[in-house]
Tab-separated table of N, CA and C in Angstrom:
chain	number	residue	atom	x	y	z
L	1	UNK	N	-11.230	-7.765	-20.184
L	1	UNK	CA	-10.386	-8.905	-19.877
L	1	UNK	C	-9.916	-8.775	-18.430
L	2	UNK	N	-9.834	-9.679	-17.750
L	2	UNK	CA	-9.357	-9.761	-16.426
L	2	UNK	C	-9.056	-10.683	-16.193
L	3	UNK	N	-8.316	-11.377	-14.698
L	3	UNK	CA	-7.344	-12.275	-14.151
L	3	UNK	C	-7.406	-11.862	-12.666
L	4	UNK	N	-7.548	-13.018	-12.306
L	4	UNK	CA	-7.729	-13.283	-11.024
L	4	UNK	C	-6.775	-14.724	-10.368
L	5	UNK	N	-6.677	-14.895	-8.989
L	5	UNK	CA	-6.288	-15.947	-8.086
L	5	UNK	C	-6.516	-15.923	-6.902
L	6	UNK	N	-6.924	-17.085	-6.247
L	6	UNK	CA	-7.280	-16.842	-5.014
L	6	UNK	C	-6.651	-17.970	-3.786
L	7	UNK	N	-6.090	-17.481	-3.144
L	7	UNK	CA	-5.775	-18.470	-1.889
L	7	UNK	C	-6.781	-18.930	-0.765
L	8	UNK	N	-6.900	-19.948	-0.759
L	8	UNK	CA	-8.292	-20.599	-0.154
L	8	UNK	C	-7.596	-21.356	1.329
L	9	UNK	N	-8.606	-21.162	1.908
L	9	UNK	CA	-7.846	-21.641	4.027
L	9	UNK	C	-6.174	-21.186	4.359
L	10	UNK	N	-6.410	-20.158	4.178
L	10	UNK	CA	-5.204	-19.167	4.976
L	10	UNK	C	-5.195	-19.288	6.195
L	11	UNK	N	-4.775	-19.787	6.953
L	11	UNK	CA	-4.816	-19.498	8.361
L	11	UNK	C	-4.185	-18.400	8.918
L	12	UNK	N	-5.322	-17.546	8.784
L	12	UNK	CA	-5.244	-15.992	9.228
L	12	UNK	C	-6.713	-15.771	9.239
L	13	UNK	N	-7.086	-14.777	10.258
L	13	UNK	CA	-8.670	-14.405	9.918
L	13	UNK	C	-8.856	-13.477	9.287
L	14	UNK	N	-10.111	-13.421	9.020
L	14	UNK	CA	-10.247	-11.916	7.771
L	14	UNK	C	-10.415	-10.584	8.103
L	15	UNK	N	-9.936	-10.499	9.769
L	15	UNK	CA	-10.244	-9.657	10.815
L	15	UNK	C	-8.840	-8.724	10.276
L	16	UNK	N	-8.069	-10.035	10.343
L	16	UNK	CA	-6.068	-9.350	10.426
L	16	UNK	C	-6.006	-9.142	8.737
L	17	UNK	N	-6.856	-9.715	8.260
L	17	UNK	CA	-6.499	-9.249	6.407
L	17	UNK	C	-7.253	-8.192	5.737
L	18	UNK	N	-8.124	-8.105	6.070
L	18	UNK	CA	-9.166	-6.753	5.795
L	18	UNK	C	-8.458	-5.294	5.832
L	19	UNK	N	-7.610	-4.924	7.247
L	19	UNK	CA	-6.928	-3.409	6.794
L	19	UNK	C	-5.669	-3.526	5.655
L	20	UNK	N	-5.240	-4.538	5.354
L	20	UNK	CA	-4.335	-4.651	4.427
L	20	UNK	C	-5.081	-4.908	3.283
L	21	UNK	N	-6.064	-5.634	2.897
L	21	UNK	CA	-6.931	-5.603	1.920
L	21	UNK	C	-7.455	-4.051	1.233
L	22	UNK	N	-7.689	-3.742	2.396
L	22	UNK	CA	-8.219	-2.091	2.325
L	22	UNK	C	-6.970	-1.308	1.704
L	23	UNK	N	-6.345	-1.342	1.970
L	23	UNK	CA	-4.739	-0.546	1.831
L	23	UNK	C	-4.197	-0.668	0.603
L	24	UNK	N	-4.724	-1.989	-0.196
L	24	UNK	CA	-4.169	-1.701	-1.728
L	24	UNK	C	-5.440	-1.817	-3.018
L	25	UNK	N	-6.679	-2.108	-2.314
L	25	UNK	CA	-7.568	-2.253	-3.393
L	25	UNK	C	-7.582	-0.569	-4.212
L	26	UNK	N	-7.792	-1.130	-5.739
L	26	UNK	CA	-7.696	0.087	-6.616
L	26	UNK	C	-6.352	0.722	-7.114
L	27	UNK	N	-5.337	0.383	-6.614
L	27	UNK	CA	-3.481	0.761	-6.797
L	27	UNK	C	-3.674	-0.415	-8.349
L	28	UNK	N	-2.463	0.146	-8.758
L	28	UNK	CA	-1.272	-0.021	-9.886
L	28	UNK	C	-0.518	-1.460	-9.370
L	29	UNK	N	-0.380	-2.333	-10.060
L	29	UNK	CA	0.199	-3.396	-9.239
L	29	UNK	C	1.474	-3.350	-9.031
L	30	UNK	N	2.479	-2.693	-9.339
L	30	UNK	CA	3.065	-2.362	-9.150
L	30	UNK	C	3.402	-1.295	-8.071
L	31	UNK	N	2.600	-0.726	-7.645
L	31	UNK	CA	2.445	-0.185	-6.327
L	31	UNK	C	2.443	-0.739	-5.252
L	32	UNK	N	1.248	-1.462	-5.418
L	32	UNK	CA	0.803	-2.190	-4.704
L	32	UNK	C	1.934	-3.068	-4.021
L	33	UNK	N	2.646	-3.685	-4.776
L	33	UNK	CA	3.867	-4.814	-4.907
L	33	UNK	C	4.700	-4.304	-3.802
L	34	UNK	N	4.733	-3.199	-4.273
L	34	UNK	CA	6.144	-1.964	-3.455
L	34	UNK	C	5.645	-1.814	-1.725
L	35	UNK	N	4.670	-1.079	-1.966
L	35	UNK	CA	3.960	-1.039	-0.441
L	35	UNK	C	3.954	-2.623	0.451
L	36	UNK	N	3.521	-3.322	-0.159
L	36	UNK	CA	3.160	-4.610	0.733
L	36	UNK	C	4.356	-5.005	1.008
L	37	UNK	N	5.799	-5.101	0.271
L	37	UNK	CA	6.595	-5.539	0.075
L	37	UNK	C	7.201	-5.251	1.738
L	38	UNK	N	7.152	-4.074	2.071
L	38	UNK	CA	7.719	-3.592	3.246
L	38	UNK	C	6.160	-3.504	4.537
L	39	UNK	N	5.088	-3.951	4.304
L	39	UNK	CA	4.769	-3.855	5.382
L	39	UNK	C	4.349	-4.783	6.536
L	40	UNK	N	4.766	-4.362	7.639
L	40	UNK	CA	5.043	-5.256	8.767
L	40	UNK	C	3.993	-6.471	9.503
L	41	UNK	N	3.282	-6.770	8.760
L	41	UNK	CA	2.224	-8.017	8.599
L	41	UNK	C	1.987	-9.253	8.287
L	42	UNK	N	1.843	-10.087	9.134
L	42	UNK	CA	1.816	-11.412	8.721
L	42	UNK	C	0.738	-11.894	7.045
L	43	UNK	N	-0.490	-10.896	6.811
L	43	UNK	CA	-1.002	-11.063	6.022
L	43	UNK	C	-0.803	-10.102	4.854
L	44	UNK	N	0.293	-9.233	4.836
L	44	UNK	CA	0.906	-8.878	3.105
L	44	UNK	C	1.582	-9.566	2.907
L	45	UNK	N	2.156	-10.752	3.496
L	45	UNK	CA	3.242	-11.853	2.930
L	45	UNK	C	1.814	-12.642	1.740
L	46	UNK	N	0.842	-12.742	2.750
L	46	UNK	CA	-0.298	-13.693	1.752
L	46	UNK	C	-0.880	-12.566	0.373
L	47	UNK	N	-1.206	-11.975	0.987
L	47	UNK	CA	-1.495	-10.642	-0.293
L	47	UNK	C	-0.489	-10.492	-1.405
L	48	UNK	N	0.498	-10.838	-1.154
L	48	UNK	CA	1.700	-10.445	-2.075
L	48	UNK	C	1.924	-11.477	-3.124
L	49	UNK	N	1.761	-12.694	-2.215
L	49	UNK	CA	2.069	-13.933	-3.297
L	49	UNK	C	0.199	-13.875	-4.065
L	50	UNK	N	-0.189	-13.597	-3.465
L	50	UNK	CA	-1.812	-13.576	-4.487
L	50	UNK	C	-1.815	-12.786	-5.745
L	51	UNK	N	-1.297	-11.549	-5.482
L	51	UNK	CA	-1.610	-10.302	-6.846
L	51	UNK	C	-0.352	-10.775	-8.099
L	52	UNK	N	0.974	-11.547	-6.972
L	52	UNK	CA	1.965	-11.836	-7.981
L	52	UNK	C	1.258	-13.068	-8.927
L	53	UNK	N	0.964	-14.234	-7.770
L	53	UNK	CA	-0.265	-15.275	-8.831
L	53	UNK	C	-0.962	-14.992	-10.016
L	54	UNK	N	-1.589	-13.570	-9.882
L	54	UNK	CA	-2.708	-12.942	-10.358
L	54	UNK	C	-1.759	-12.083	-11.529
L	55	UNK	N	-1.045	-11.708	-11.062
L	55	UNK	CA	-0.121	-10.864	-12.482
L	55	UNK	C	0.580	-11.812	-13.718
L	56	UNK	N	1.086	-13.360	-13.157
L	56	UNK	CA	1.272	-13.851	-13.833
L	56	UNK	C	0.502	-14.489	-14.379
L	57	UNK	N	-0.715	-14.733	-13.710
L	57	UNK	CA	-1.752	-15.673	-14.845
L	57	UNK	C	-1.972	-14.448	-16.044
L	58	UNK	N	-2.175	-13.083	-15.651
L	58	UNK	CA	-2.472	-12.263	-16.782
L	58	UNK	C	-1.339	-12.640	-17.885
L	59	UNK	N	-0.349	-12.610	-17.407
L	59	UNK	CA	0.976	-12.485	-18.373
L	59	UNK	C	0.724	-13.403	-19.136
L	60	UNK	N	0.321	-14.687	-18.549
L	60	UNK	CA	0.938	-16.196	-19.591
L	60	UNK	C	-0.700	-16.538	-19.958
L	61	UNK	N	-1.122	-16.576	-19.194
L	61	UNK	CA	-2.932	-16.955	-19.524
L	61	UNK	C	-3.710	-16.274	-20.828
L	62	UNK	N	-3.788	-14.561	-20.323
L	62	UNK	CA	-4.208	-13.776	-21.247
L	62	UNK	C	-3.279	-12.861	-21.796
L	63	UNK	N	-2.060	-12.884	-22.170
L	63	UNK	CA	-1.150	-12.081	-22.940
L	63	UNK	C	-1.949	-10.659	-22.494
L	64	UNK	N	-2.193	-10.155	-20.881
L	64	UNK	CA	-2.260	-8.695	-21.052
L	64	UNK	C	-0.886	-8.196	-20.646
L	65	UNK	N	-0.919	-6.924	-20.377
L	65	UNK	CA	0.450	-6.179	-20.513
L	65	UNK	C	0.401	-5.521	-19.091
L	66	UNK	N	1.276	-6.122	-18.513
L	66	UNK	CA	1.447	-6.087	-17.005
L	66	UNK	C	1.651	-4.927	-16.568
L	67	UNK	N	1.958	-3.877	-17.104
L	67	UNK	CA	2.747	-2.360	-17.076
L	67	UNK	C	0.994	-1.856	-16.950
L	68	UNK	N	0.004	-2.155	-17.376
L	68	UNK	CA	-1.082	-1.255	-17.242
L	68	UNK	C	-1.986	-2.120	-16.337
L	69	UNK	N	-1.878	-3.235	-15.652
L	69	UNK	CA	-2.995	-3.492	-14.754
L	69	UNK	C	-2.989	-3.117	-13.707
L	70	UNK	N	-4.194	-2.853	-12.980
L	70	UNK	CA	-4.978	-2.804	-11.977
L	70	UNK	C	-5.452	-3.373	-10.841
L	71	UNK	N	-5.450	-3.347	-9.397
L	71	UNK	CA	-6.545	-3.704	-8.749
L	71	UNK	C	-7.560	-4.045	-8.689
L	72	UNK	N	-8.380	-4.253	-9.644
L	72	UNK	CA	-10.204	-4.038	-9.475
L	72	UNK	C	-10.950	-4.811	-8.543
L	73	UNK	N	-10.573	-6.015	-7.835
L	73	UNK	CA	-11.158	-5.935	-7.043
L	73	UNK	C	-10.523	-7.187	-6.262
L	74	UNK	N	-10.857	-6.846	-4.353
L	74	UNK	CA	-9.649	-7.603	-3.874
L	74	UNK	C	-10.058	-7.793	-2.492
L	75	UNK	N	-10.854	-9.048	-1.904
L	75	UNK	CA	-11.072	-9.369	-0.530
L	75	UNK	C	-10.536	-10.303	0.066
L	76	UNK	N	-10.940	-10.810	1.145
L	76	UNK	CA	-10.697	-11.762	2.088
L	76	UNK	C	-12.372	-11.658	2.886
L	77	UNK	N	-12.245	-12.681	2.810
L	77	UNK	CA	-14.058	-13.427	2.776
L	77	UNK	C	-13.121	-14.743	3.991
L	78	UNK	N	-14.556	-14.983	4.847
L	78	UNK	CA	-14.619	-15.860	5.869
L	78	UNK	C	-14.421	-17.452	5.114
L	79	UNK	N	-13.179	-18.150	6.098
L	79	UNK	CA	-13.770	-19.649	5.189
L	79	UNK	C	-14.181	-20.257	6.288
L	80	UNK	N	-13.788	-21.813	6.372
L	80	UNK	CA	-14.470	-22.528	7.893
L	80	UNK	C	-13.468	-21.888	8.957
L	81	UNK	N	-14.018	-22.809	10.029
L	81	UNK	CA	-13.225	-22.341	11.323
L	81	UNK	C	-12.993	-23.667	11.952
L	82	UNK	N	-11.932	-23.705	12.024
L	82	UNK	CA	-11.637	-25.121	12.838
L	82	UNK	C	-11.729	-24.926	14.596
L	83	UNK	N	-12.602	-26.094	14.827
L	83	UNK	CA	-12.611	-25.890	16.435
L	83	UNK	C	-11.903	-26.792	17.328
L	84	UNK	N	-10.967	-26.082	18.087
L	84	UNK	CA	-9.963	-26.730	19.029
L	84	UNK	C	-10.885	-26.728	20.303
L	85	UNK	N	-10.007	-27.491	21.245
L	85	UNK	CA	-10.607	-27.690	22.821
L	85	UNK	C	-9.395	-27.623	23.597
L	86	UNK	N	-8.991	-26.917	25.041
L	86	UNK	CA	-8.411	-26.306	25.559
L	86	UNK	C	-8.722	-26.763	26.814
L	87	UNK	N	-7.949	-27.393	27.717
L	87	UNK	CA	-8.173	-27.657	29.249
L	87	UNK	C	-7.956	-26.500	29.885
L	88	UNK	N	-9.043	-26.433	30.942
L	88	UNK	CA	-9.430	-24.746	31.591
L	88	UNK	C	-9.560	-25.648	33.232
L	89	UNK	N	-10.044	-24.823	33.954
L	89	UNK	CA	-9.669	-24.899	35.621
L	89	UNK	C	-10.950	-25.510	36.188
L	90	UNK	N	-10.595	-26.177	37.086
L	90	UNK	CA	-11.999	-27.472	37.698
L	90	UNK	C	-12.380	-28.411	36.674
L	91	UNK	N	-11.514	-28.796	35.262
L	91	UNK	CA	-12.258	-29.992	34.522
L	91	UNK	C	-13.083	-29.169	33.275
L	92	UNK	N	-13.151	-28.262	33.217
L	92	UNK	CA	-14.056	-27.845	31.925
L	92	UNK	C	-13.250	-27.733	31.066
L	93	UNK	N	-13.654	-27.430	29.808
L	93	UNK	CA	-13.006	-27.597	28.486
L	93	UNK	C	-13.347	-25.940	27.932
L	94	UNK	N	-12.536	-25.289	27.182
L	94	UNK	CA	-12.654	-23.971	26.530
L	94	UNK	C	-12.228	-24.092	25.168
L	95	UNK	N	-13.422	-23.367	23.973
L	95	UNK	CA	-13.292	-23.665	22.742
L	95	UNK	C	-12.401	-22.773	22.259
L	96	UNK	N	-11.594	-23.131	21.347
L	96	UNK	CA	-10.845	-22.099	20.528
L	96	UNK	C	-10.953	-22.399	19.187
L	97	UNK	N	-11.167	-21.152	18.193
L	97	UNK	CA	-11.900	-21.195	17.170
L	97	UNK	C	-10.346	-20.395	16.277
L	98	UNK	N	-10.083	-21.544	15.441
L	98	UNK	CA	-8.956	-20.963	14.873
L	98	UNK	C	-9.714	-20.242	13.283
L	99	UNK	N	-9.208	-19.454	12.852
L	99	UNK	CA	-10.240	-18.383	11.505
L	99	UNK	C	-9.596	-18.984	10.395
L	100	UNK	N	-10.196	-19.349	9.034
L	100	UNK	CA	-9.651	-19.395	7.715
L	100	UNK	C	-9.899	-17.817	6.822
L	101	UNK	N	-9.764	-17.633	6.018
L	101	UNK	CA	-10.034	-17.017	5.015
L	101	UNK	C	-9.415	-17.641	3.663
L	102	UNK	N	-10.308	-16.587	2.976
L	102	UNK	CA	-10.186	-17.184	1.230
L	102	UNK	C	-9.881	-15.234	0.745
L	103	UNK	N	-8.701	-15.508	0.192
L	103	UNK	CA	-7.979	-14.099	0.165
L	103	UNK	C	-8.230	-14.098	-1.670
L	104	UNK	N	-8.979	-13.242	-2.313
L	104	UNK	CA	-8.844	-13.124	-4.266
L	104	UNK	C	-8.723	-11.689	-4.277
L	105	UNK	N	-7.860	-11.911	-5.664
L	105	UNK	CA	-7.326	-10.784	-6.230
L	105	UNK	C	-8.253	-10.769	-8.322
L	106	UNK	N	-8.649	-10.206	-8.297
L	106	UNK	CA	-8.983	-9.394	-9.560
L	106	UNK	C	-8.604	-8.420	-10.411
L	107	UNK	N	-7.623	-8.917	-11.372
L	107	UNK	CA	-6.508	-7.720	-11.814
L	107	UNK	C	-7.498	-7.411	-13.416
L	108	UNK	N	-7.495	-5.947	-13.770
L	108	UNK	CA	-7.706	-5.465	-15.032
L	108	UNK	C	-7.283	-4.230	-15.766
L	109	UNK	N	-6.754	-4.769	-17.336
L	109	UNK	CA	-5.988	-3.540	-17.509
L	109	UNK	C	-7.202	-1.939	-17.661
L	110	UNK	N	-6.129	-1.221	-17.611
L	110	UNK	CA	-6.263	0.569	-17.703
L	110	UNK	C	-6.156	0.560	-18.762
């Protein structure tokens, strides 16, 4: 049995979510919760509300027992990229490529 949620066009890239991704895949969610809770990143604010998403669909969705789930599995994957245009010097134009990601969490009990 497992439970999952996923936040789709984050505006964050998956550049800035990946070492925080890294940092709790495989933890206790409750660990997990604790650590992110305090760390200094614009993208454990998004991580945090995902696994909580993800803990409560277990709770109310599949009656599992929140005290024993898991991590099992937990990325941030590329979404589109929106392209801006930027006035630059002598008349040219410079692209700026703002990043999405699609941030899922995969919770299963122990």
């Amino acid at each position: 049995m497992e439970s999952r949620a996923i936040a789709k066009y984050v505006r964050i890239s998956p550049r800035k979510m990946k070492p925080i991704v890294d940092m709790v895949r495989g933890m206790n969610t409750d660990e997990a919760l604790a650590i992110l809770e305090f760390t200094p990143r614009t993208g454990a604010d998004i991580l945090l509300k995902v696994i909580k998403s993800a803990r409560a669909n277990a709770e109310n969705n599949h009656e599992m027992d929140t005290d024993k789930l898991y991590i099992a599995e937990v990325y941030a994957n590329q979404a589109p990229t929106m392209k801006r245009w930027r006035a630059a010097s002598m008349g040219r134009g410079v692209k700026i490529l703002k990043r999405t990601s699609h941030v899922g969490v995969v919770l299963k009990e122990r």
